[in-house]
PDB file of C-alpha atoms in Angstrom:
ATOM      1  CA  MET A   1      12.394   0.906 -14.857  1.00 63.00           C
ATOM      2  CA  VAL A   2      15.082  -1.752 -14.444  1.00 69.00           C
ATOM      3  CA  THR A   3      18.776  -1.251 -14.932  1.00 72.00           C
ATOM      4  CA  VAL A   4      20.992  -4.266 -15.515  1.00 79.00           C
ATOM      5  CA  THR A   5      24.728  -3.634 -15.489  1.00 82.00           C
ATOM      6  CA  PRO A   6      27.405  -6.338 -15.484  1.00 86.00           C
ATOM      7  CA  TYR A   7      30.108  -6.283 -12.804  1.00 89.00           C
ATOM      8  CA  ARG A   8      33.126  -8.404 -11.872  1.00 92.00           C
ATOM      9  CA  HIS A   9      33.018  -7.978  -8.095  1.00 93.00           C
ATOM     10  CA  PHE A  10      29.999  -7.551  -5.861  1.00 93.00           C
ATOM     11  CA  GLY A  11      31.465  -4.396  -4.288  1.00 94.00           C
ATOM     12  CA  GLU A  12      31.576  -2.753  -7.734  1.00 94.00           C
ATOM     13  CA  ALA A  13      27.821  -3.176  -8.040  1.00 92.00           C
ATOM     14  CA  ILE A  14      27.241  -1.603  -4.610  1.00 95.00           C
ATOM     15  CA  THR A  15      29.501   1.347  -5.470  1.00 95.00           C
ATOM     16  CA  ALA A  16      27.843   1.879  -8.860  1.00 92.00           C
ATOM     17  CA  LEU A  17      24.349   1.862  -7.375  1.00 91.00           C
ATOM     18  CA  ASN A  18      25.322   4.288  -4.608  1.00 94.00           C
ATOM     19  CA  GLN A  19      26.591   6.781  -7.197  1.00 94.00           C
ATOM     20  CA  SER A  20      23.007   7.291  -8.372  1.00 90.00           C
ATOM     21  CA  ASP A  21      21.088  10.414  -7.359  1.00 91.00           C
ATOM     22  CA  TYR A  22      18.194   8.144  -6.421  1.00 87.00           C
ATOM     23  CA  GLY A  23      17.692   5.451  -3.820  1.00 86.00           C
ATOM     24  CA  LEU A  24      14.143   4.179  -3.639  1.00 81.00           C
ATOM     25  CA  GLN A  25      14.591   0.392  -3.666  1.00 82.00           C
ATOM     26  CA  ALA A  26      17.057  -2.259  -4.794  1.00 85.00           C
ATOM     27  CA  GLY A  27      16.706  -5.982  -5.359  1.00 84.00           C
ATOM     28  CA  VAL A  28      19.617  -8.296  -4.561  1.00 87.00           C
ATOM     29  CA  PHE A  29      19.329 -11.639  -6.307  1.00 86.00           C
ATOM     30  CA  SER A  30      21.680 -14.069  -4.576  1.00 88.00           C
ATOM     31  CA  GLN A  31      21.652 -17.251  -2.530  1.00 88.00           C
ATOM     32  CA  ASP A  32      24.664 -15.994  -0.554  1.00 92.00           C
ATOM     33  CA  VAL A  33      23.241 -14.558   2.672  1.00 91.00           C
ATOM     34  CA  ASN A  34      26.506 -12.723   3.374  1.00 93.00           C
ATOM     35  CA  LYS A  35      26.149 -10.776   0.114  1.00 93.00           C
ATOM     36  CA  ILE A  36      22.539  -9.956   0.941  1.00 92.00           C
ATOM     37  CA  PHE A  37      23.431  -8.590   4.386  1.00 92.00           C
ATOM     38  CA  HIS A  38      26.425  -6.719   2.936  1.00 95.00           C
ATOM     39  CA  ALA A  39      24.130  -5.089   0.384  1.00 93.00           C
ATOM     40  CA  PHE A  40      21.590  -4.176   3.074  1.00 92.00           C
ATOM     41  CA  ARG A  41      24.285  -2.517   5.204  1.00 93.00           C
ATOM     42  CA  HIS A  42      25.935  -0.612   2.367  1.00 95.00           C
ATOM     43  CA  LEU A  43      23.278   0.233  -0.243  1.00 93.00           C
ATOM     44  CA  GLU A  44      21.950   3.787   0.013  1.00 91.00           C
ATOM     45  CA  VAL A  45      18.308   2.883  -0.650  1.00 89.00           C
ATOM     46  CA  GLY A  46      15.057   3.060   1.272  1.00 84.00           C
ATOM     47  CA  ALA A  47      14.362  -0.665   0.862  1.00 83.00           C
ATOM     48  CA  CYS A  48      16.469  -3.640  -0.084  1.00 85.00           C
ATOM     49  CA  TRP A  49      14.647  -6.715  -1.405  1.00 83.00           C
ATOM     50  CA  GLN A  50      16.293 -10.122  -1.199  1.00 85.00           C
ATOM     51  CA  THR A  51      16.122 -12.583  -4.124  1.00 76.00           C
ATOM     52  CA  ARG A  52      12.625 -11.572  -5.195  1.00 64.00           C
ATOM     53  CA  PHE A  53      10.896  -8.282  -5.779  1.00 56.00           C
ATOM     54  CA  ARG A  54       7.230  -7.704  -4.994  1.00 58.00           C
ATOM     55  CA  ARG A  55       5.358  -4.968  -6.802  1.00 57.00           C
ATOM     56  CA  SER A  56       2.953  -4.430  -3.939  1.00 55.00           C
ATOM     57  CA  ALA A  57       3.709  -4.890  -0.274  1.00 54.00           C
ATOM     58  CA  ARG A  58       1.032  -2.914   1.508  1.00 55.00           C
ATOM     59  CA  SER A  59       2.358  -3.732   4.974  1.00 55.00           C
ATOM     60  CA  HIS A  60       5.824  -2.384   4.146  1.00 60.00           C
ATOM     61  CA  ALA A  61       6.765   1.244   4.404  1.00 58.00           C
ATOM     62  CA  ILE A  62       7.544   3.005   1.154  1.00 66.00           C
ATOM     63  CA  CYS A  63      10.653   5.011   1.749  1.00 70.00           C
ATOM     64  CA  GLY A  64      13.278   6.599  -0.413  1.00 72.00           C
ATOM     65  CA  VAL A  65      16.603   8.287   0.147  1.00 79.00           C
ATOM     66  CA  LYS A  66      18.501  10.920  -1.814  1.00 81.00           C
ATOM     67  CA  ASP A  67      16.234  12.370  -4.566  1.00 79.00           C
ATOM     68  CA  SER A  68      13.718   9.514  -4.239  1.00 77.00           C
ATOM     69  CA  GLY A  69      11.398  11.264  -1.856  1.00 69.00           C
ATOM     70  CA  ILE A  70      10.982  12.681   1.590  1.00 65.00           C
ATOM     71  CA  GLY A  71       9.733  10.755   4.588  1.00 64.00           C
ATOM     72  CA  ARG A  72       7.918   7.451   4.756  1.00 66.00           C
ATOM     73  CA  GLU A  73       4.622   6.130   3.491  1.00 66.00           C
ATOM     74  CA  GLY A  74       2.544   3.173   4.630  1.00 66.00           C
ATOM     75  CA  VAL A  75       0.383   2.099   7.561  1.00 67.00           C
ATOM     76  CA  ARG A  76       3.044   2.285  10.270  1.00 72.00           C
ATOM     77  CA  ALA A  77       4.439   5.584   8.992  1.00 68.00           C
ATOM     78  CA  ALA A  78       0.933   7.081   8.895  1.00 69.00           C
ATOM     79  CA  ILE A  79       0.249   6.006  12.490  1.00 74.00           C
ATOM     80  CA  GLU A  80       3.566   7.467  13.623  1.00 75.00           C
ATOM     81  CA  ASP A  81       2.807  10.740  11.802  1.00 72.00           C
ATOM     82  CA  MET A  82      -0.516  11.016  13.649  1.00 74.00           C
ATOM     83  CA  THR A  83       0.926  10.108  17.046  1.00 80.00           C
ATOM     84  CA  GLU A  84       2.648  12.264  19.622  1.00 76.00           C
ATOM     85  CA  PRO A  85       5.212  10.062  21.352  1.00 72.00           C
ATOM     86  CA  ARG A  86       5.481  10.510  25.111  1.00 68.00           C
ATOM     87  CA  MET A  87       7.449   8.822  27.853  1.00 65.00           C
ATOM     88  CA  LEU A  88       6.776   8.195  31.530  1.00 54.00           C
ATOM     89  CA  VAL A  89       9.765   7.299  33.681  1.00 59.00           C
TER      90      VAL A  89
END
């Protein structure tokens, strides 16, 4: 599903998206790197895609926030789930 909503200021779009109960992924289509980094810092989503959106990124973790899921999925997340971290000092 894709939602397209017009906005006057970039901050309005960030605020509107964060009001959602869900936060799986968001795509930010801009050539302004400052807007992209602002979105990454402020969007309440598991993943933020810049300028393009890939349907399948097997090497990336699938992660959601809010009501979009619990935990992480993907190769790295699976390895971490099956690993007991330890430290030697």
